[in-house]
Amino acid sequence: MDIFRIEGPVRLSGTVSVNGSKNAALPIMAAAILAPGKSVLRGAPRLSDISVFGQLLVDIGCKVTTAANGDITIDSTSIGKPVGEYDIVRKMRAGICILGPLLARCGKAQVSMPGGCAIGYRPVDIHIRGLRELGVQIDLENGYIVADATKGLRGREIFLGGPFGSTVLGTANVMMAATLAKGTTVIESAACEPEVTDLANCLNKMGAKITGIGSPRLIIEGVKQLKPFEYDVIPDRIEAGTFMAAAAITKGCLHIQNCRLGDLMAVVDKLRNIGVTVEAENSGCIVACSGHVRPTDITTQPYPGFPTDLQAQFMALLALAEGNSIIIEKIFPDRFMHVAELARMAADLRKEGAAVIVSGVKKLVAAPVMASDLRASAALVIAALAAEGTTIINRVYHIDRGYEKIEERLNPVGAKITREGDGSV
Ligand code: EPZ
């Protein structure tokens, strides 16, 4: 099992480039199920989640190949086994989003309920509610969602909101199923994340008829069939935001290429609010910070609000702010595995339910820490860049799920990260 050895403090300076979005690529890979034939996804990151999703597609009957340049070809000509096995789906929650496409393509599907994960309970009741509205018969048997749409899918007005707002993969599942339903589907309280928009744009390229893209009200006019896609995935806004926090905490200056600032307005607003400069520049931006950051308050919300996937990284940044900040987690109230680990590095944090009070300290101190969910692990890397001494991060495979060879991208701009271990998970 790999570990990271990270020397600090350092100052990051130079140019980094953002990879394709993991969370856009995964549902688009599922969309290949909808159209028999060869689809090609360009620009997907080389991450373990992407390869696990490829294994899932192979397991249901697709042929999946990845070219040397990273392009993924998915041949979905024959789907012999519309079943998402527990052994694969438990490794990666996104496996749930083969459900909608399998129902639209095969008329039936069995997908394992996703397991728990480090960020807390992750129900799929809204996925199920939305698909039932489309006419799907769904039962839960032995940990599997057993779904039958042999009577066909029919368009409906569907409300997809839940106690924590919209659902990203729930919107993806219902939207994909609705593309081949009879009649028109309206999804109210649809997720508006850029990754959902990217999926909708890809579906329309396949011949779907979706309007209201990017809004909470999606209108999907069912069509008879779709054609395979060739599609370029959008840049990963969460990776971009992670690099922004790294530039700020090290009082550095990073030119972040292939970054769409429009996808990160809530994050850019917070950075400017705490004294970090963010300037648009060609295909990206320049992020710089000369002194301590000011404290602030962050509440995570569905897009276009502050993304929950950057909550941990910004907690690390605010641990060194000049004053007290508060971070409120409204999407995954238990998403605080990083709090204890950051406290080991001398961060002064007090958890109060779904909120953490971050009292700024003068310095962070290196310590051995444990990675947990992929974004909490990125927060530990960020903290280690600014901490005094050598930080050891265990279970680096969590970071590898969301960030492709992060040490090879940060070391050229001043980081001192050494990966040690046998590469096993
Ligand atoms: C996606 O997960 C992302 N994953 C997550 O990123 C991200 O944190 C999350 O959206 C929120 O933005 C992928 O895209 C692969 P949700 P998803 O359904 O779709 C509740 C990362 O770090 N909910 O939008 O599974 C749920 O419990 C990952 O890359 C229900 O109650 O999240 C949560 O509180 C982590 N019932 C809220 O909605 C449901 O049926 C939002 O979850 C579905 C969700």
XYZ file of C-alpha atoms and ligand atoms in Angstrom:
469
model
C 0.000 0.000 0.000
C 1.578 3.294 -1.120
C 2.360 6.168 1.193
C 3.258 9.792 0.468
C 6.214 11.470 2.196
C 5.709 15.235 1.898
C 8.284 17.877 2.953
C 7.013 21.281 3.995
C 6.635 24.177 4.022
C 7.009 24.837 0.279
C 5.798 27.582 -2.077
C 4.097 26.437 -5.276
C 4.888 28.450 -8.387
C 4.505 27.632 -12.082
C 1.955 26.008 -14.380
C -0.296 23.001 -13.771
C -2.895 21.581 -16.135
C -6.273 20.212 -15.062
C -7.332 16.758 -16.271
C -10.719 15.677 -17.584
C -13.534 15.395 -15.078
C -13.949 12.001 -13.387
C -17.518 12.842 -12.362
C -18.466 13.846 -15.894
C -16.736 10.840 -17.484
C -18.417 8.161 -15.348
C -22.094 8.814 -16.262
C -21.079 9.460 -19.895
C -19.453 6.006 -19.952
C -22.808 4.651 -18.729
C -24.592 6.505 -21.546
C -22.758 4.301 -24.065
C -25.126 1.502 -22.977
C -28.045 3.410 -24.550
C -26.807 3.068 -28.149
C -25.542 -0.259 -29.570
C -22.160 0.250 -31.247
C -18.809 1.879 -30.555
C -18.679 5.093 -28.529
C -15.467 7.027 -27.878
C -14.844 9.230 -24.830
C -11.846 11.556 -25.137
C -10.006 13.290 -22.295
C -11.098 11.037 -19.421
C -8.552 10.968 -16.576
C -6.542 7.788 -15.920
C -7.982 7.007 -12.493
C -8.882 3.802 -10.692
C -12.579 4.804 -10.622
C -12.570 5.082 -14.429
C -10.967 1.660 -14.874
C -13.327 0.084 -12.321
C -16.272 1.545 -14.248
C -14.784 0.038 -17.404
C -14.691 -3.352 -15.657
C -18.361 -2.918 -14.773
C -19.225 -2.262 -18.430
C -17.221 -5.312 -19.512
C -19.032 -7.385 -16.904
C -22.438 -6.515 -18.411
C -21.202 -7.433 -21.901
C -19.476 -4.379 -23.397
C -15.975 -4.340 -24.860
C -13.878 -1.515 -23.373
C -10.441 -0.465 -24.624
C -8.254 2.484 -23.642
C -5.868 3.884 -26.247
C -2.358 5.105 -25.432
C -3.649 8.700 -25.515
C -6.316 7.826 -22.932
C -9.303 7.737 -25.317
C -11.824 5.143 -24.098
C -13.747 3.091 -26.673
C -16.885 1.346 -25.396
C -18.496 -1.210 -27.736
C -21.999 -1.817 -26.360
C -23.241 -3.884 -29.307
C -24.305 -6.716 -27.047
C -25.318 -6.423 -23.403
C -25.472 -10.014 -22.272
C -25.850 -9.488 -18.527
C -27.757 -6.380 -17.351
C -26.423 -6.846 -13.806
C -24.217 -4.514 -11.743
C -22.486 -6.945 -9.402
C -21.943 -6.076 -5.725
C -18.230 -6.848 -5.990
C -17.739 -3.993 -8.469
C -20.436 -1.507 -7.429
C -19.275 -1.609 -3.786
C -15.912 -0.193 -4.907
C -17.455 2.807 -6.569
C -20.841 4.372 -5.938
C -21.084 5.742 -9.489
C -21.870 2.184 -10.618
C -25.474 2.990 -9.703
C -25.778 5.056 -12.882
C -25.860 2.036 -15.190
C -29.386 1.402 -13.867
C -31.227 3.939 -16.008
C -29.415 3.116 -19.259
C -29.831 -0.661 -18.757
C -33.593 -0.240 -18.239
C -33.890 1.887 -21.382
C -31.752 -0.515 -23.445
C -32.674 -3.966 -22.072
C -35.987 -3.419 -20.271
C -34.596 -4.879 -17.083
C -31.641 -4.536 -14.708
C -30.253 -5.685 -11.397
C -27.795 -3.353 -9.702
C -26.268 -3.790 -6.276
C -27.180 -1.142 -3.737
C -24.008 0.933 -3.348
C -22.133 0.346 -0.111
C -21.444 2.954 2.527
C -18.398 5.158 2.223
C -16.252 7.523 4.203
C -18.550 10.497 3.618
C -21.580 8.861 5.192
C -24.882 7.246 4.278
C -25.681 7.557 0.587
C -29.246 6.412 -0.141
C -30.633 5.885 -3.640
C -34.318 6.377 -2.789
C -34.668 9.329 -5.169
C -33.162 7.308 -8.048
C -35.763 4.625 -7.338
C -38.626 7.122 -6.972
C -37.771 8.760 -10.313
C -37.495 5.486 -12.215
C -40.760 4.196 -10.742
C -42.409 7.372 -12.055
C -41.216 6.341 -15.542
C -43.098 3.039 -15.133
C -40.306 0.830 -13.794
C -41.242 -1.975 -11.399
C -38.549 -1.932 -8.686
C -37.984 -4.296 -5.755
C -35.058 -4.595 -3.338
C -33.828 -8.168 -2.997
C -30.690 -9.368 -1.154
C -28.990 -5.981 -1.432
C -29.856 -5.583 -5.109
C -32.176 -3.196 -6.902
C -34.235 -5.535 -9.120
C -35.871 -3.437 -11.832
C -38.275 -4.362 -14.635
C -39.352 -2.061 -17.468
C -40.604 -4.685 -19.880
C -43.908 -2.789 -20.108
C -41.850 0.111 -21.482
C -40.882 3.518 -20.094
C -43.351 6.404 -20.302
C -42.634 10.114 -19.930
C -43.807 11.829 -16.712
C -43.479 15.024 -14.668
C -41.021 14.003 -11.942
C -39.851 15.887 -8.830
C -36.321 14.738 -7.985
C -35.629 16.895 -4.927
C -34.668 15.381 -1.600
C -33.867 16.512 1.964
C -30.394 17.630 0.805
C -31.554 19.200 -2.430
C -30.955 17.722 -5.885
C -29.130 14.484 -6.681
C -26.374 14.415 -9.314
C -26.371 10.725 -10.199
C -30.105 10.459 -9.571
C -30.667 13.134 -12.231
C -28.244 11.294 -14.524
C -30.057 7.964 -14.079
C -33.568 9.317 -14.686
C -32.470 11.595 -17.545
C -30.745 8.726 -19.363
C -33.762 6.432 -18.977
C -36.124 9.198 -20.124
C -34.270 9.704 -23.435
C -35.833 6.460 -24.761
C -39.188 6.681 -22.947
C -42.503 7.133 -24.795
C -43.525 10.765 -24.515
C -41.998 13.698 -22.678
C -40.434 13.723 -19.218
C -40.029 16.834 -17.095
C -37.527 16.610 -14.240
C -38.134 19.272 -11.594
C -35.336 19.966 -9.107
C -32.787 18.411 -11.460
C -29.123 18.739 -10.455
C -27.397 21.585 -12.340
C -23.788 20.503 -11.783
C -21.551 20.983 -14.874
C -21.098 17.202 -14.973
C -24.863 16.755 -15.454
C -24.789 19.427 -18.164
C -21.924 17.587 -19.865
C -23.908 14.332 -19.813
C -26.994 16.066 -21.260
C -24.901 17.616 -24.035
C -23.451 14.197 -24.850
C -26.924 12.612 -24.891
C -28.149 15.306 -27.311
C -25.128 14.553 -29.510
C -26.396 10.931 -29.503
C -29.774 12.134 -30.788
C -31.631 12.747 -27.542
C -33.940 15.746 -27.253
C -33.166 17.462 -23.945
C -33.884 21.128 -23.227
C -33.454 23.213 -20.067
C -29.875 21.944 -19.806
C -28.075 23.567 -16.869
C -31.363 24.518 -15.200
C -33.285 22.753 -12.403
C -36.048 21.922 -14.931
C -35.021 19.428 -17.610
C -37.425 18.508 -20.416
C -36.660 15.246 -22.215
C -38.678 14.317 -25.300
C -38.349 10.543 -25.746
C -36.916 9.265 -29.040
C -36.925 5.824 -30.646
C -33.177 5.279 -30.645
C -29.820 6.916 -30.028
C -26.511 6.629 -31.830
C -23.054 6.026 -30.303
C -21.071 9.118 -29.337
C -17.623 10.614 -29.821
C -17.263 13.124 -27.013
C -14.656 15.246 -25.199
C -15.186 15.393 -21.444
C -15.062 18.749 -19.601
C -12.171 19.689 -17.277
C -12.363 18.593 -13.636
C -13.528 21.628 -11.632
C -12.824 19.878 -8.327
C -9.234 19.179 -9.307
C -8.925 22.826 -10.387
C -10.303 23.993 -7.034
C -7.889 21.691 -5.230
C -4.951 23.280 -7.082
C -6.300 26.751 -6.204
C -6.321 25.875 -2.499
C -2.774 24.485 -2.810
C -1.539 27.724 -4.400
C -3.187 29.786 -1.669
C -2.009 27.775 1.355
C 1.619 27.862 0.144
C 1.437 31.628 -0.548
C 2.369 30.724 -4.102
C 1.338 31.622 -7.621
C -0.073 28.938 -9.951
C -1.117 29.260 -13.586
C -3.899 26.657 -13.776
C -4.548 25.613 -17.389
C -7.656 23.865 -18.786
C -9.770 25.323 -15.997
C -13.277 26.701 -16.622
C -13.681 29.527 -14.084
C -17.404 29.656 -14.881
C -17.788 26.230 -13.232
C -16.222 27.537 -10.003
C -17.778 30.929 -9.352
C -18.753 30.111 -5.726
C -15.177 28.959 -5.060
C -13.562 31.948 -6.818
C -15.870 34.251 -4.818
C -14.650 32.695 -1.549
C -10.985 32.843 -2.589
C -11.248 36.546 -3.441
C -13.176 37.089 -0.207
C -10.236 35.719 1.837
C -7.598 37.725 -0.012
C -6.485 35.352 -2.764
C -6.181 36.839 -6.250
C -7.806 34.859 -9.088
C -7.375 36.250 -12.604
C -8.768 34.673 -15.770
C -6.004 33.961 -18.282
C -6.362 32.235 -21.706
C -7.715 28.707 -21.069
C -7.473 28.994 -17.304
C -6.508 31.305 -14.507
C -3.706 32.576 -12.299
C -4.151 32.089 -8.547
C -1.810 33.903 -6.167
C -1.601 34.676 -2.451
C 1.110 36.790 -0.841
C 0.266 36.590 2.867
C -2.067 34.966 5.361
C -5.665 34.419 4.188
C -8.571 36.046 5.965
C -11.203 33.871 7.717
C -14.624 33.299 6.133
C -17.769 31.159 6.323
C -18.469 28.343 3.876
C -21.748 26.440 3.463
C -21.769 23.623 0.936
C -24.770 23.518 -1.419
C -25.853 21.982 -4.722
C -24.440 23.757 -7.800
C -23.963 26.686 -8.286
C -23.298 26.830 -4.533
C -19.981 25.954 -2.891
C -19.226 22.297 -3.807
C -19.097 19.709 -1.027
C -16.169 18.105 -2.907
C -13.988 21.126 -2.012
C -15.060 21.420 1.640
C -12.132 19.447 3.059
C -9.514 21.189 0.917
C -10.754 24.623 2.026
C -10.796 23.532 5.664
C -7.073 22.843 5.331
C -6.572 26.289 3.776
C -8.613 28.098 6.457
C -6.725 26.281 9.233
C -3.992 28.900 8.630
C -6.328 31.890 8.271
C -5.940 34.946 10.508
C -9.059 34.332 12.610
C -12.015 31.996 13.012
C -13.939 30.484 10.082
C -17.001 28.270 10.045
C -17.678 25.488 7.573
C -21.192 24.034 7.327
C -21.685 20.810 5.350
C -25.231 20.715 3.974
C -24.840 17.876 1.460
C -23.099 15.096 3.426
C -23.408 16.039 7.124
C -20.907 13.334 8.132
C -18.250 14.350 5.625
C -15.604 15.185 8.230
C -13.136 12.272 8.218
C -10.407 14.852 7.577
C -11.069 16.801 10.810
C -9.253 14.380 13.134
C -6.356 14.031 10.692
C -5.945 17.801 10.238
C -6.079 18.166 14.040
C -3.102 15.800 14.229
C -1.271 18.429 12.181
C -2.109 21.093 14.813
C -5.173 22.521 13.081
C -7.558 23.966 15.690
C -10.966 22.527 14.731
C -14.163 22.128 16.677
C -16.952 20.014 15.180
C -20.473 21.023 16.115
C -22.875 18.641 14.322
C -22.652 19.331 10.577
C -20.434 22.348 11.142
C -16.790 22.867 12.034
C -15.355 25.991 13.644
C -11.860 26.522 12.236
C -9.703 28.678 14.532
C -6.733 29.861 12.504
C -3.312 28.863 13.820
C 0.122 30.283 13.035
C 1.451 27.039 11.624
C 0.641 23.429 10.859
C 3.014 20.697 11.948
C 3.891 17.558 9.978
C 2.550 14.233 11.309
C 1.719 10.719 10.103
C -1.934 10.844 8.896
C -4.453 8.532 7.240
C -6.214 9.198 3.937
C -9.927 8.340 3.857
C -12.303 9.606 1.145
C -10.618 11.018 -1.931
C -11.288 14.688 -1.158
C -10.318 14.410 2.525
C -7.053 12.896 1.316
C -6.466 15.841 -1.008
C -6.950 18.106 2.028
C -4.137 16.265 3.805
C -1.816 16.830 0.830
C -2.667 20.533 0.862
C -2.017 20.789 4.598
C 1.254 18.877 4.253
C 2.537 21.315 1.628
C 2.339 24.112 4.241
C 3.163 22.107 7.395
C 6.607 22.264 8.983
C 8.437 18.970 8.630
C 7.784 15.664 6.875
C 4.177 14.455 6.692
C 3.456 10.793 5.972
C 0.085 10.095 4.342
C -1.034 6.465 4.465
C -3.512 4.753 2.075
C -2.652 6.952 -0.891
C -4.948 4.846 -3.096
C -7.792 7.088 -1.913
C -6.057 10.054 -3.550
C -5.390 8.052 -6.719
C -9.159 7.552 -7.108
C -9.641 11.249 -7.833
C -6.266 12.691 -8.819
C -4.028 11.242 -11.532
C -0.434 11.025 -10.240
C -0.823 14.183 -8.181
C 2.824 14.095 -7.094
C 4.025 14.171 -10.707
C 1.979 17.304 -11.282
C 2.796 19.218 -8.118
C 6.512 18.430 -7.766
C 7.441 20.394 -10.955
C 5.875 23.517 -9.374
C 7.687 23.217 -6.063
C 6.129 20.414 -4.037
C 8.352 17.760 -2.436
C 6.185 14.631 -2.538
C 7.712 11.153 -2.621
C 5.533 8.095 -3.260
C 6.762 4.964 -1.486
C 5.386 1.438 -1.510
C 4.557 -1.428 -3.811
C 1.599 0.181 -5.589
C -0.811 -2.324 -4.054
C -4.198 -1.206 -2.748
C -22.048 12.977 -6.880
O -22.421 11.939 -6.005
C -20.529 12.981 -6.933
N -20.040 11.694 -7.409
C -19.957 13.264 -5.542
O -18.543 13.368 -5.692
C -20.493 14.596 -5.047
O -20.018 14.829 -3.734
C -22.018 14.553 -5.056
O -22.499 14.245 -6.382
C -22.626 15.891 -4.657
O -22.191 16.894 -5.530
C -20.069 11.421 -8.729
O -20.525 12.206 -9.532
C -19.493 10.104 -9.153
P -25.957 13.152 -4.770
P -23.989 11.505 -5.873
O -26.912 12.097 -5.175
O -24.680 11.748 -7.148
C -28.718 12.621 -0.988
C -16.303 12.842 -5.283
O -15.625 13.205 -4.314
N -29.438 11.610 -1.786
O -25.942 14.427 -5.530
O -24.010 10.146 -5.297
C -27.289 12.214 -0.667
O -27.237 11.377 0.469
C -17.715 12.375 -5.052
O -15.924 12.876 -6.478
C -30.607 11.047 -1.258
O -31.036 11.381 -0.155
O -24.493 12.538 -4.795
C -26.645 13.552 -0.440
O -26.938 13.984 0.863
C -18.024 12.190 -3.587
N -31.261 10.105 -2.003
C -27.338 14.473 -1.457
O -28.566 13.804 -1.770
C -30.835 9.719 -3.245
O -31.488 8.868 -3.877
C -26.556 14.709 -2.738
O -26.148 13.442 -3.211
C -29.642 10.312 -3.761
C -28.969 11.253 -3.017
